[in-house]
Amino acid sequence: FYNCNFETERPLIRNILEVSTMFSAGRHSCVRSLALLKRLKSTLVIVEHNNEKLAPVTLNTVTAATKIGGEISCLVLGSQCSKVAVEVSKIKGVSKVLVADNEAFIGFLPEVVTPFLEATQKQLKFTHILASATAIGKNILPRLAAKLDVSPISEIIGVQDDSTFVRTIYAGNAIQTLKSNEPVKIVTVRGTAFEAAELGGNAATENLTSEVVKSQLSEYVGQELSKSDRPELTSAKAVVAGGRGMKSGENFKILYELADKLNAAVGASRAAVDAGFVPNDMQVGQTGKIVAPDLYIAIGISGAIQHLAGMKDSKVIVAINKDPEAPIFQVADYGLVEDLFKAVPQITQLITKK
Amino acid sequence: MSGLRILVGCKRVIDYAVKIRVKPDKTGVVTDGVKHSMNPFDEIAVEEAVRMKEKKIVSEIVAVSCGPTQCQEVLRTALAMGADRAIHVEVDAATYENLQPLHVAKIIAKIAQEEKVDIVVTGKQAIDDDANQTGQMVAALLNWPQATFASKIEKTDGELKVEREIDGGLETIKVKLPAVFTSDLRLNEPRYATLPNIMKAKKKPLVKKTPTDFGVDVTARQTILKVEEPAVRQAGSKLASAEELVTKLREAGLIPS
């Protein structure tokens, strides 16, 4: 049996031996056990939340996990996060909810979370570990991967099979398909590329017992979150975004008025953020948020490669710009060459009027 | 008593303003004869290191780049911006195609140990592979704390207070030294290298190494099966008026009717 030179999969092979008597030593059974191994996929999805509520992007990540196949466990780690665990148990496709409730997880410091994940992985031996490609997922998964000595895969937009994934490179100007040769696939998932998983599941909850060690290396001080009643940028059905053409932060008021009529989130280009019109977390683009709403209205945005990277998968793109040569018109379904200060209030009014 | 030593990772990438082309055989993107420059986030990282030196927080800046010979141009830029010396870890073109953040992180971690640096800084992501992994992996390998997506850094007693850009706003953390941080766009405005500094940079030390010198195995962990053009959007139409636009959107059911 040990003729199969799969060092890393040996523990799994042992598991099979324990549960099944159908294998005897020899090459034949080795082949069969490998076929069985292929079916023994188990995915861990690291749940994103703020201890109160589940982040919607986790639902998209669960869908990506479903495409990989195999049993899906979701890990909720946080502080007083039982409400979140209940929400997660209702996601369709999830077999098990693992919960680790500890004050040390406040702030999701990678120096605390990573050793815990490492210990959990040593114990439960998942074949896939997934997280959403958010600030938290991007911060933690590469650290975990290095600890496990595997090469992670960032921000996938497609799953071909359990080891073949699709992702974008060069600000979305090329699509790369790659096959991971690693025993454990550590992957972050671009939420907008997958549908949200439905609710209606009923997964069992289990507390994890891995040791939690408080970090001596880092300390969480606090957060300053931008407050907004509008929908969240990455999950909104409609997004209204302003660029340098807005000229000032006050002028964004006309975008907020339009956004409220459309129940839209408000985004911005890097130029608008750099000019100090709006805060950074509103930036749409290669290095900001990636959005793919049904309707994206780009206002006073020229359409640089880096901005397009963040929105060109939107279903319908509208561009309002007074420069007819602006590159944004090359991707816009509907373009309006007009002064935005005239056009935007007019559109808001037309929508109100019906 | 000398200050701290800082190691800066610099990647040579296709210039951000270039519209890239995918090779017809779908093996990658066309890089020959295409303008390259330092990854924009790495420029910000170098700038931050130089500012730390100007504030007398650090005493020496070492720049490192992994890749083909041309990476030395990027290192010279870092030297012209104010880095003191550079290490080029040469990787031949074929190996470089499959060089992954994990490999680079292992090399950087080894250099950090050998050079006894106190801080490692990289850009938050390279604009070619868009991976956003290297800094985190260096921190993991060294078992140092990490402060990713930094938009503001202050040095206090034995630690760094870092403001980070997160999804809903900003977050503040403190990390003990030694530490790794990765730069976000908002961290600073990188300076231009002046001509006299470019001339001086030519005389600064640049040593050449290979991954083997650091005992790092650069065998590919992933196989790139293909690289394709993204789907091209259908060209749309320009409309004459705001009325027409609202009508079209209403017909498509995109605005409340």
Coordinates of C-alpha atoms in Angstrom, one line a residue:
Chain A
F1 CA 0.0 0.0 0.0
Y2 CA 2.8 2.4 0.8
N3 CA 4.0 2.0 -2.7
C4 CA 1.8 5.0 -3.5
N5 CA 4.3 7.8 -2.9
F6 CA 1.8 10.3 -1.6
E7 CA 3.5 11.5 1.6
T8 CA 1.0 14.3 2.2
E9 CA -2.1 12.1 1.6
R10 CA -1.0 9.3 3.8
P11 CA -3.0 10.4 6.8
L12 CA -6.0 10.5 4.6
I13 CA -5.2 7.1 3.3
R14 CA -5.0 5.8 6.8
N15 CA -8.4 7.2 7.5
I16 CA -9.8 5.2 4.6
L17 CA -8.1 2.1 5.9
E18 CA -9.8 2.5 9.2
V19 CA -13.2 2.9 7.8
S20 CA -13.0 0.3 5.1
T21 CA -11.9 -3.2 4.8
M22 CA -12.1 -3.5 1.1
F23 CA -8.5 -2.6 0.6
S24 CA -5.7 -5.0 0.7
A25 CA -2.1 -4.3 0.0
G26 CA -1.2 -4.0 -3.6
R27 CA -1.1 -1.8 -6.6
H28 CA -4.7 -2.3 -7.6
S29 CA -6.2 -1.1 -4.4
C30 CA -3.8 1.8 -4.4
V31 CA -5.4 3.0 -7.7
R32 CA -8.8 2.5 -6.3
S33 CA -8.1 4.2 -3.1
L34 CA -6.8 7.2 -5.0
A35 CA -10.0 7.3 -6.9
L36 CA -11.8 7.3 -3.6
L37 CA -9.5 10.0 -2.3
K38 CA -10.6 12.2 -5.2
R39 CA -14.1 11.9 -3.8
L40 CA -12.9 12.6 -0.3
K41 CA -12.7 16.3 -0.8
S42 CA -13.4 18.5 2.2
T43 CA -13.5 22.3 2.1
L44 CA -13.3 24.7 4.9
V45 CA -14.8 28.1 4.2
I46 CA -13.7 30.8 6.6
V47 CA -16.7 32.9 7.4
E48 CA -16.5 36.7 7.1
H49 CA -18.6 38.6 9.7
N50 CA -18.4 41.4 12.2
N51 CA -19.5 39.2 15.2
E52 CA -23.1 40.5 14.7
K53 CA -23.9 39.7 11.1
L54 CA -22.7 37.4 8.4
A55 CA -21.0 39.3 5.5
P56 CA -23.0 38.5 2.4
V57 CA -19.9 37.7 0.4
T58 CA -19.5 34.5 2.4
L59 CA -22.6 33.2 0.5
N60 CA -20.7 33.7 -2.8
T61 CA -17.7 31.9 -1.4
V62 CA -19.9 29.0 -0.3
T63 CA -21.1 28.7 -4.0
A64 CA -17.4 28.5 -5.1
A65 CA -16.9 25.8 -2.5
T66 CA -19.9 23.9 -3.9
K67 CA -18.3 23.9 -7.4
I68 CA -15.2 22.2 -6.0
G69 CA -17.4 19.4 -4.6
G70 CA -17.0 17.5 -1.4
E71 CA -18.2 18.3 2.1
I72 CA -18.3 21.9 3.1
S73 CA -17.5 23.1 6.6
C74 CA -17.8 26.7 7.6
L75 CA -15.6 28.2 10.3
V76 CA -16.9 31.1 12.3
L77 CA -14.2 32.5 14.5
G78 CA -14.8 35.6 16.5
S79 CA -16.0 36.9 19.8
Q80 CA -19.6 36.3 20.9
C81 CA -20.4 35.2 17.3
S82 CA -23.1 32.6 18.1
K83 CA -25.7 34.7 16.1
V84 CA -23.5 34.5 13.1
A85 CA -23.1 30.7 13.5
V86 CA -26.8 30.3 13.4
E87 CA -27.0 32.3 10.2
V88 CA -24.3 30.2 8.7
S89 CA -26.0 26.9 9.6
K90 CA -28.9 27.9 7.4
I91 CA -26.8 28.2 4.2
K92 CA -27.7 25.6 1.7
G93 CA -24.8 23.2 0.9
V94 CA -23.0 23.6 4.3
S95 CA -22.7 20.4 6.2
K96 CA -21.0 21.6 9.3
V97 CA -20.5 24.9 11.1
L98 CA -17.3 25.0 13.2
V99 CA -17.3 27.7 15.9
A100 CA -14.4 29.1 17.8
D101 CA -15.5 31.8 20.1
N102 CA -12.7 33.7 21.8
E103 CA -12.0 37.3 22.7
A104 CA -8.5 36.9 21.2
F105 CA -10.1 36.9 17.8
I106 CA -11.3 40.5 18.1
G107 CA -9.8 42.4 15.1
F108 CA -9.0 39.1 13.3
L109 CA -5.3 39.7 13.8
P110 CA -3.4 37.3 11.5
E111 CA -0.9 36.6 14.3
V112 CA -3.8 35.1 16.3
V113 CA -6.0 33.6 13.6
T114 CA -3.2 31.9 11.6
P115 CA -1.8 29.7 14.3
F116 CA -5.4 28.7 15.1
L117 CA -6.1 27.8 11.5
E118 CA -2.9 26.0 11.2
A119 CA -3.7 23.8 14.3
T120 CA -7.2 23.2 13.0
Q121 CA -5.9 22.2 9.6
K122 CA -3.4 19.8 11.2
Q123 CA -6.3 18.2 13.0
L124 CA -9.1 18.1 10.4
K125 CA -7.0 18.0 7.2
F126 CA -9.2 19.8 4.7
T127 CA -8.2 19.5 1.0
H128 CA -9.4 23.1 0.3
I129 CA -9.4 26.2 2.5
L130 CA -11.4 29.1 1.1
A131 CA -12.0 32.7 2.2
S132 CA -13.5 35.7 0.4
A133 CA -11.1 38.0 -1.3
T134 CA -11.7 40.8 1.1
A135 CA -9.3 42.8 3.3
I136 CA -9.6 40.1 5.9
G137 CA -9.2 37.1 3.6
K138 CA -6.3 38.7 1.7
N139 CA -4.6 39.4 4.9
I140 CA -4.9 36.0 6.5
L141 CA -4.8 33.3 3.8
P142 CA -1.3 34.0 2.4
R143 CA 0.1 33.8 5.9
L144 CA -1.7 30.5 6.5
A145 CA -0.4 29.2 3.2
A146 CA 3.2 30.0 3.9
K147 CA 2.9 28.3 7.3
L148 CA 1.6 25.2 5.5
D149 CA 4.2 25.7 2.8
V150 CA 1.7 25.8 -0.1
S151 CA 1.3 28.4 -2.8
P152 CA -2.1 30.1 -2.5
I153 CA -4.4 31.2 -5.3
S154 CA -5.8 34.7 -5.1
E155 CA -9.2 36.0 -6.1
I156 CA -10.5 33.2 -8.3
I157 CA -13.4 33.9 -10.6
G158 CA -14.0 30.3 -11.7
V159 CA -13.6 26.7 -10.6
Q160 CA -12.9 24.1 -13.3
D161 CA -12.3 21.2 -11.1
D162 CA -10.9 20.6 -7.6
S163 CA -7.4 21.8 -8.6
T164 CA -8.0 24.0 -11.6
F165 CA -9.0 27.6 -11.0
V166 CA -9.6 30.7 -13.1
R167 CA -8.4 34.2 -12.1
T168 CA -7.6 37.5 -13.6
I169 CA -4.2 39.1 -13.9
Y170 CA -3.0 42.5 -15.2
A171 CA -5.9 44.4 -13.8
G172 CA -8.4 42.0 -15.4
N173 CA -6.9 42.4 -18.9
A174 CA -6.0 38.7 -19.0
I175 CA -7.7 35.6 -17.7
Q176 CA -5.4 32.9 -16.3
T177 CA -6.3 29.2 -15.8
L178 CA -4.0 27.4 -13.4
K179 CA -3.7 24.0 -11.9
S180 CA -2.5 23.8 -8.3
N181 CA -0.1 20.9 -7.6
E182 CA -0.4 21.5 -3.8
P183 CA -1.9 18.9 -1.4
V184 CA -4.0 21.7 0.1
K185 CA -5.6 24.3 -2.0
I186 CA -5.7 27.7 -0.3
V187 CA -7.9 30.0 -2.3
T188 CA -9.5 33.4 -2.0
V189 CA -12.7 33.9 -3.9
R190 CA -13.9 37.0 -5.8
G191 CA -17.5 37.4 -4.5
T192 CA -18.9 39.1 -7.6
A193 CA -17.9 36.1 -9.8
F194 CA -20.2 33.7 -8.0
E195 CA -23.9 33.7 -7.2
A196 CA -24.9 33.9 -3.5
A197 CA -25.7 30.5 -2.0
E198 CA -29.3 30.1 -1.1
L199 CA -30.6 29.7 2.4
G200 CA -32.6 26.7 3.6
G201 CA -29.9 24.5 5.0
N202 CA -29.7 23.0 8.4
A203 CA -26.1 22.3 9.3
A204 CA -24.9 21.0 12.6
T205 CA -22.8 23.2 14.8
E206 CA -19.6 22.1 16.6
N207 CA -17.2 23.9 18.8
L208 CA -13.6 23.8 17.9
T209 CA -11.1 22.9 20.5
S210 CA -7.8 24.1 18.9
E211 CA -5.8 26.3 21.3
V212 CA -6.1 30.0 20.9
V213 CA -3.0 31.9 21.8
K214 CA -3.1 35.7 22.3
S215 CA -0.6 37.5 20.2
Q216 CA 2.5 38.9 21.7
L217 CA 3.4 40.4 18.4
S218 CA 0.5 42.6 17.5
E219 CA -2.3 44.5 19.0
Y220 CA -5.6 45.6 17.6
V221 CA -6.3 49.2 18.5
G222 CA -9.6 50.0 16.7
Q223 CA -11.5 50.8 13.6
E224 CA -12.9 53.9 12.0
L225 CA -15.7 52.8 9.7
S226 CA -17.4 55.0 7.2
K227 CA -21.1 55.2 8.0
S228 CA -23.6 54.9 5.3
D229 CA -27.2 54.0 5.0
R230 CA -26.8 53.1 1.3
P231 CA -26.2 49.5 0.2
E232 CA -22.8 48.1 0.5
L233 CA -20.6 48.8 -2.6
T234 CA -19.6 45.2 -3.5
S235 CA -23.1 43.7 -3.1
A236 CA -25.3 46.5 -4.4
K237 CA -27.5 45.9 -7.5
A238 CA -26.7 49.4 -8.7
V239 CA -23.6 51.6 -8.3
V240 CA -23.2 55.3 -9.1
A241 CA -19.6 56.3 -9.2
G242 CA -17.9 59.7 -9.6
G243 CA -14.5 60.6 -10.8
R244 CA -12.2 63.6 -11.1
G245 CA -14.9 65.4 -13.1
M246 CA -16.9 65.8 -9.9
K247 CA -14.5 68.6 -9.0
S248 CA -15.1 68.5 -5.3
G249 CA -16.4 66.4 -2.4
E250 CA -19.5 68.6 -2.0
N251 CA -20.5 68.0 -5.6
F252 CA -20.9 64.3 -4.8
K253 CA -24.2 65.4 -3.3
I254 CA -25.8 65.1 -6.7
L255 CA -24.6 61.5 -7.0
Y256 CA -26.0 60.7 -3.5
E257 CA -29.3 62.1 -4.6
L258 CA -29.3 60.0 -7.8
A259 CA -28.1 56.9 -5.8
D260 CA -31.0 57.3 -3.4
K261 CA -33.5 57.2 -6.2
L262 CA -31.9 54.0 -7.5
N263 CA -31.2 52.4 -4.2
A264 CA -27.6 52.4 -5.4
A265 CA -24.2 52.4 -3.6
V266 CA -21.9 55.2 -4.4
G267 CA -18.3 54.5 -5.6
A268 CA -15.5 56.5 -6.9
S269 CA -12.4 56.4 -9.1
R270 CA -8.9 56.6 -7.7
A271 CA -8.6 60.2 -8.9
A272 CA -11.7 61.2 -6.8
V273 CA -10.2 59.5 -3.8
D274 CA -6.7 60.9 -4.2
A275 CA -8.2 64.4 -4.6
G276 CA -9.8 63.9 -1.2
F277 CA -13.4 64.1 -2.5
V278 CA -14.4 60.8 -0.8
P279 CA -12.8 58.2 1.5
N280 CA -10.6 55.4 0.2
D281 CA -13.1 52.6 0.9
M282 CA -15.3 53.9 -1.9
Q283 CA -12.6 53.3 -4.5
V284 CA -13.6 51.0 -7.4
G285 CA -10.7 49.4 -9.3
Q286 CA -7.8 47.1 -9.5
T287 CA -6.6 48.1 -6.0
G288 CA -10.0 49.1 -4.6
K289 CA -13.2 47.2 -4.6
I290 CA -14.3 44.9 -7.5
V291 CA -18.0 45.3 -8.3
A292 CA -20.3 43.7 -10.8
P293 CA -23.8 45.2 -10.3
D294 CA -26.7 45.1 -12.7
L295 CA -26.2 48.8 -13.4
Y296 CA -23.0 50.9 -13.1
I297 CA -23.2 54.6 -13.8
A298 CA -19.7 56.2 -14.3
I299 CA -19.9 59.9 -13.9
G300 CA -17.0 62.2 -14.7
I301 CA -14.7 59.1 -14.9
S302 CA -12.4 58.8 -17.9
G303 CA -12.0 55.0 -17.7
A304 CA -8.4 54.2 -17.0
I305 CA -7.4 50.5 -17.2
Q306 CA -7.1 50.4 -13.4
H307 CA -10.7 51.6 -12.9
L308 CA -12.2 49.3 -15.6
A309 CA -10.6 46.4 -13.7
G310 CA -13.0 47.0 -10.9
M311 CA -16.3 47.4 -12.8
K312 CA -16.2 46.0 -16.3
D313 CA -18.2 42.9 -15.4
S314 CA -21.2 45.0 -14.5
K315 CA -24.2 44.0 -16.6
V316 CA -25.1 47.5 -17.9
I317 CA -22.6 50.3 -17.9
V318 CA -23.6 53.9 -18.3
A319 CA -21.1 56.7 -18.9
I320 CA -21.7 60.4 -18.5
N321 CA -18.7 62.4 -19.5
K322 CA -18.3 65.6 -21.5
D323 CA -15.2 64.3 -23.3
P324 CA -16.5 62.2 -26.2
E325 CA -13.0 60.6 -26.5
A326 CA -13.0 59.3 -22.9
P327 CA -12.0 55.6 -22.9
I328 CA -15.0 54.8 -20.6
F329 CA -17.3 55.1 -23.7
Q330 CA -15.5 52.0 -25.1
V331 CA -17.0 49.8 -22.4
A332 CA -20.3 51.7 -21.8
D333 CA -23.5 50.3 -23.1
Y334 CA -25.1 53.7 -23.0
G335 CA -23.0 56.9 -23.2
L336 CA -24.1 60.4 -22.7
V337 CA -21.7 63.2 -23.8
E338 CA -22.8 66.0 -21.6
D339 CA -21.8 68.1 -18.7
L340 CA -22.5 66.0 -15.6
F341 CA -23.6 68.9 -13.6
K342 CA -26.4 69.4 -16.0
A343 CA -27.2 65.7 -16.8
V344 CA -27.1 64.1 -13.4
P345 CA -29.7 66.4 -11.7
Q346 CA -31.8 66.0 -14.8
I347 CA -31.7 62.2 -14.7
T348 CA -32.6 62.3 -11.0
Q349 CA -35.6 64.5 -11.8
L350 CA -36.7 62.3 -14.6
I351 CA -36.6 59.2 -12.4
T352 CA -38.6 61.0 -9.7
K353 CA -41.2 62.1 -12.2
K354 CA -41.8 58.7 -13.7
Chain B
M1 CA 23.8 53.4 18.3
S2 CA 22.6 52.9 14.8
G3 CA 19.0 52.9 13.8
L4 CA 17.0 50.1 12.2
R5 CA 17.7 48.3 8.9
I6 CA 14.9 48.0 6.4
L7 CA 14.6 45.7 3.5
V8 CA 12.4 46.7 0.5
G9 CA 11.0 44.3 -2.1
C10 CA 10.9 45.8 -5.6
K11 CA 9.3 44.0 -8.5
R12 CA 9.9 44.9 -12.2
V13 CA 6.5 44.8 -13.9
I14 CA 5.0 45.9 -17.2
D15 CA 4.3 49.6 -16.8
Y16 CA 0.9 50.4 -15.5
A17 CA 0.0 52.6 -18.4
V18 CA 0.6 49.9 -21.0
K19 CA -2.3 48.1 -22.5
I20 CA -1.1 44.5 -22.3
R21 CA -1.5 41.9 -25.1
V22 CA -2.1 38.2 -24.6
K23 CA 0.2 35.9 -26.7
P24 CA -1.6 34.2 -29.5
D25 CA -0.5 30.8 -28.2
K26 CA -2.2 31.6 -24.9
T27 CA 0.9 30.9 -22.8
G28 CA 1.1 34.4 -21.3
V29 CA 1.3 38.0 -22.1
V30 CA 3.7 39.7 -24.5
T31 CA 6.6 41.1 -22.5
D32 CA 9.3 41.6 -25.2
G33 CA 9.8 45.2 -26.2
V34 CA 7.1 46.3 -23.7
K35 CA 7.9 49.1 -21.3
H36 CA 8.6 47.9 -17.8
S37 CA 9.0 49.8 -14.6
M38 CA 8.9 49.4 -10.8
N39 CA 5.6 48.1 -9.5
P40 CA 3.8 51.3 -8.3
F41 CA 3.2 49.9 -4.8
D42 CA 6.9 49.1 -4.5
E43 CA 7.7 52.7 -5.3
I44 CA 5.5 53.7 -2.4
A45 CA 7.3 51.1 -0.2
V46 CA 10.7 52.5 -1.2
E47 CA 9.5 56.0 -0.6
E48 CA 8.3 55.1 2.9
A49 CA 11.7 53.5 3.6
V50 CA 13.5 56.6 2.5
R51 CA 11.2 58.8 4.6
M52 CA 12.0 56.6 7.6
K53 CA 15.6 57.1 7.0
E54 CA 15.1 60.9 6.7
K55 CA 13.4 60.8 10.0
K56 CA 16.3 58.8 11.4
I57 CA 14.2 55.8 12.2
V58 CA 16.2 53.6 9.9
S59 CA 19.9 53.8 9.2
E60 CA 20.1 51.6 6.2
I61 CA 17.9 50.6 3.3
V62 CA 18.5 47.5 1.3
A63 CA 16.5 47.0 -1.9
V64 CA 15.9 43.5 -3.3
S65 CA 14.5 42.2 -6.6
C66 CA 14.0 38.7 -7.9
G67 CA 13.9 38.1 -11.7
P68 CA 15.9 38.4 -14.9
T69 CA 18.9 40.7 -15.4
Q70 CA 16.6 43.7 -16.3
C71 CA 15.5 43.8 -12.6
Q72 CA 18.7 45.7 -12.0
E73 CA 17.2 48.7 -13.7
V74 CA 14.4 48.7 -11.1
L75 CA 17.0 48.3 -8.3
R76 CA 18.9 51.3 -9.7
T77 CA 15.7 53.3 -9.5
A78 CA 15.3 52.3 -5.9
L79 CA 18.9 53.3 -5.2
A80 CA 18.3 56.7 -7.0
M81 CA 15.3 57.2 -4.7
G82 CA 17.5 56.8 -1.7
A83 CA 18.1 53.1 -1.0
D84 CA 21.7 52.4 0.1
R85 CA 22.4 49.1 -1.6
A86 CA 20.7 46.5 -3.6
I87 CA 20.6 42.7 -4.0
H88 CA 19.5 41.2 -7.3
V89 CA 18.4 37.6 -7.0
E90 CA 18.8 36.4 -10.6
V91 CA 16.2 34.0 -11.9
D92 CA 16.3 33.0 -15.6
A93 CA 13.4 34.0 -17.8
A94 CA 12.0 30.4 -18.0
T95 CA 12.0 29.9 -14.2
Y96 CA 10.7 33.4 -13.7
E97 CA 7.5 32.6 -15.6
N98 CA 6.6 30.2 -12.8
L99 CA 8.1 32.1 -9.9
Q100 CA 5.5 32.5 -7.3
P101 CA 5.0 34.8 -4.3
L102 CA 5.9 31.9 -2.0
H103 CA 9.3 31.5 -3.7
V104 CA 10.0 35.2 -3.5
A105 CA 8.8 35.3 0.1
K106 CA 11.2 32.5 1.0
I107 CA 14.1 34.4 -0.6
I108 CA 13.2 37.7 1.1
A109 CA 12.8 36.0 4.4
K110 CA 16.3 34.5 4.1
I111 CA 17.8 37.8 3.1
A112 CA 16.0 39.5 6.1
Q113 CA 17.7 37.0 8.4
E114 CA 21.1 37.2 6.8
E115 CA 21.1 41.0 6.7
K116 CA 19.6 41.2 10.2
V117 CA 16.9 43.7 9.2
D118 CA 14.3 45.0 11.5
I119 CA 11.6 45.8 9.0
V120 CA 10.6 44.3 5.7
V121 CA 8.3 46.3 3.4
T122 CA 6.7 45.3 0.1
G123 CA 4.0 46.8 -2.0
K124 CA 0.5 45.4 -1.2
Q125 CA 0.3 43.7 -4.6
A126 CA 2.1 43.6 -7.9
I127 CA 0.0 44.9 -10.7
D128 CA 0.9 42.0 -13.0
D129 CA -0.1 38.9 -11.1
D130 CA -2.4 40.8 -8.7
A131 CA -1.6 38.2 -6.1
N132 CA -1.3 40.3 -2.9
Q133 CA 0.5 37.5 -1.0
T134 CA 4.3 38.2 -0.7
G135 CA 4.4 40.5 2.3
Q136 CA 2.0 38.2 4.3
M137 CA 4.1 35.2 3.4
V138 CA 7.4 36.8 4.4
A139 CA 5.8 37.7 7.8
A140 CA 4.7 34.1 8.2
L141 CA 8.0 32.6 7.3
L142 CA 9.9 34.9 9.8
N143 CA 7.1 34.6 12.3
W144 CA 7.0 38.4 12.5
P145 CA 3.8 40.4 12.8
Q146 CA 2.4 41.9 9.6
A147 CA 0.7 45.2 8.9
T148 CA -0.8 45.0 5.4
F149 CA -2.4 47.7 3.3
A150 CA -0.7 50.4 5.4
S151 CA -1.8 54.0 4.7
K152 CA 0.0 55.6 7.7
I153 CA 2.9 54.4 9.8
E154 CA 4.3 55.8 13.0
K155 CA 7.2 54.4 14.9
T156 CA 6.8 54.3 18.6
D157 CA 8.9 52.6 21.2
G158 CA 9.9 49.2 19.7
E159 CA 6.8 49.0 17.6
L160 CA 5.0 50.4 14.6
K161 CA 1.6 52.0 14.9
V162 CA -0.1 51.4 11.5
E163 CA -3.3 52.6 10.0
R164 CA -4.6 50.0 7.5
E165 CA -7.1 50.4 4.7
I166 CA -9.9 47.8 5.2
D167 CA -13.2 47.3 3.4
G168 CA -15.4 49.5 5.5
G169 CA -12.8 52.2 6.4
L170 CA -9.6 52.3 8.4
E171 CA -8.2 50.2 11.1
T172 CA -5.3 50.9 13.5
I173 CA -3.0 48.2 14.8
K174 CA 0.3 48.1 16.6
V175 CA 3.0 45.6 15.6
K176 CA 6.2 44.8 17.6
L177 CA 9.5 45.1 15.8
P178 CA 10.8 43.2 13.8
A179 CA 7.8 43.4 11.5
V180 CA 6.6 43.3 7.9
F181 CA 4.4 45.9 6.4
T182 CA 2.9 46.3 2.9
S183 CA 2.1 49.6 1.3
D184 CA -1.2 50.8 0.1
L185 CA -1.7 53.6 -2.4
R186 CA -2.5 56.2 0.2
L187 CA 0.7 55.7 2.2
N188 CA 2.7 58.4 0.4
E189 CA 3.5 60.1 -2.9
P190 CA 6.7 58.6 -4.2
R191 CA 9.4 61.1 -5.2
Y192 CA 11.1 61.2 -8.6
A193 CA 14.7 60.3 -8.8
T194 CA 16.7 63.4 -9.8
L195 CA 19.4 63.2 -12.4
P196 CA 22.3 63.7 -9.9
N197 CA 20.8 60.9 -7.8
I198 CA 20.5 58.6 -10.8
M199 CA 24.2 59.2 -11.5
K200 CA 25.1 58.5 -7.9
A201 CA 22.9 55.4 -7.8
K202 CA 25.2 53.9 -10.5
K203 CA 28.0 53.8 -7.9
K204 CA 26.0 52.3 -5.1
P205 CA 26.7 48.6 -4.4
L206 CA 24.5 46.0 -6.1
V207 CA 25.3 42.4 -5.5
K208 CA 24.0 39.5 -7.6
K209 CA 22.8 36.3 -6.0
T210 CA 20.7 33.3 -7.0
P211 CA 17.9 31.5 -5.2
T212 CA 20.4 28.6 -4.6
D213 CA 22.6 31.0 -2.5
F214 CA 19.7 31.2 -0.1
G215 CA 18.8 27.5 -0.4
V216 CA 15.4 28.2 -1.8
D217 CA 13.8 25.7 -4.1
V218 CA 12.0 27.5 -6.9
T219 CA 10.1 24.5 -8.3
A220 CA 6.7 25.6 -9.6
R221 CA 3.8 24.8 -7.3
Q222 CA 1.3 25.7 -9.9
T223 CA 1.0 25.1 -13.6
I224 CA -0.4 27.8 -15.8
L225 CA -2.6 26.1 -18.3
K226 CA -3.6 29.1 -20.3
V227 CA -3.8 32.8 -20.5
E228 CA -6.6 34.3 -22.5
E229 CA -8.1 37.6 -23.5
P230 CA -11.1 38.6 -21.4
A231 CA -14.5 38.7 -23.2
V232 CA -14.8 41.9 -25.1
R233 CA -17.8 44.0 -24.3
Q234 CA -20.2 44.8 -27.1
A235 CA -19.8 48.4 -28.1
G236 CA -22.7 50.4 -26.9
S237 CA -24.3 53.5 -28.2
K238 CA -24.1 57.2 -27.4
L239 CA -27.4 58.7 -26.6
A240 CA -28.6 62.2 -27.4
S241 CA -30.2 63.2 -24.1
A242 CA -30.8 62.4 -20.5
E243 CA -34.4 61.7 -21.4
E244 CA -33.3 59.0 -23.9
L245 CA -31.0 57.5 -21.3
V246 CA -33.7 57.3 -18.6
T247 CA -36.1 55.7 -21.2
K248 CA -33.6 53.1 -22.2
L249 CA -32.8 52.2 -18.5
R250 CA -36.5 52.1 -17.7
E251 CA -37.2 49.7 -20.6
A252 CA -34.4 47.5 -19.4
G253 CA -36.0 47.4 -16.0
L254 CA -32.9 48.9 -14.4
I255 CA -34.6 51.8 -12.7
P256 CA -37.7 51.9 -10.7
S257 CA -40.7 52.6 -13.0

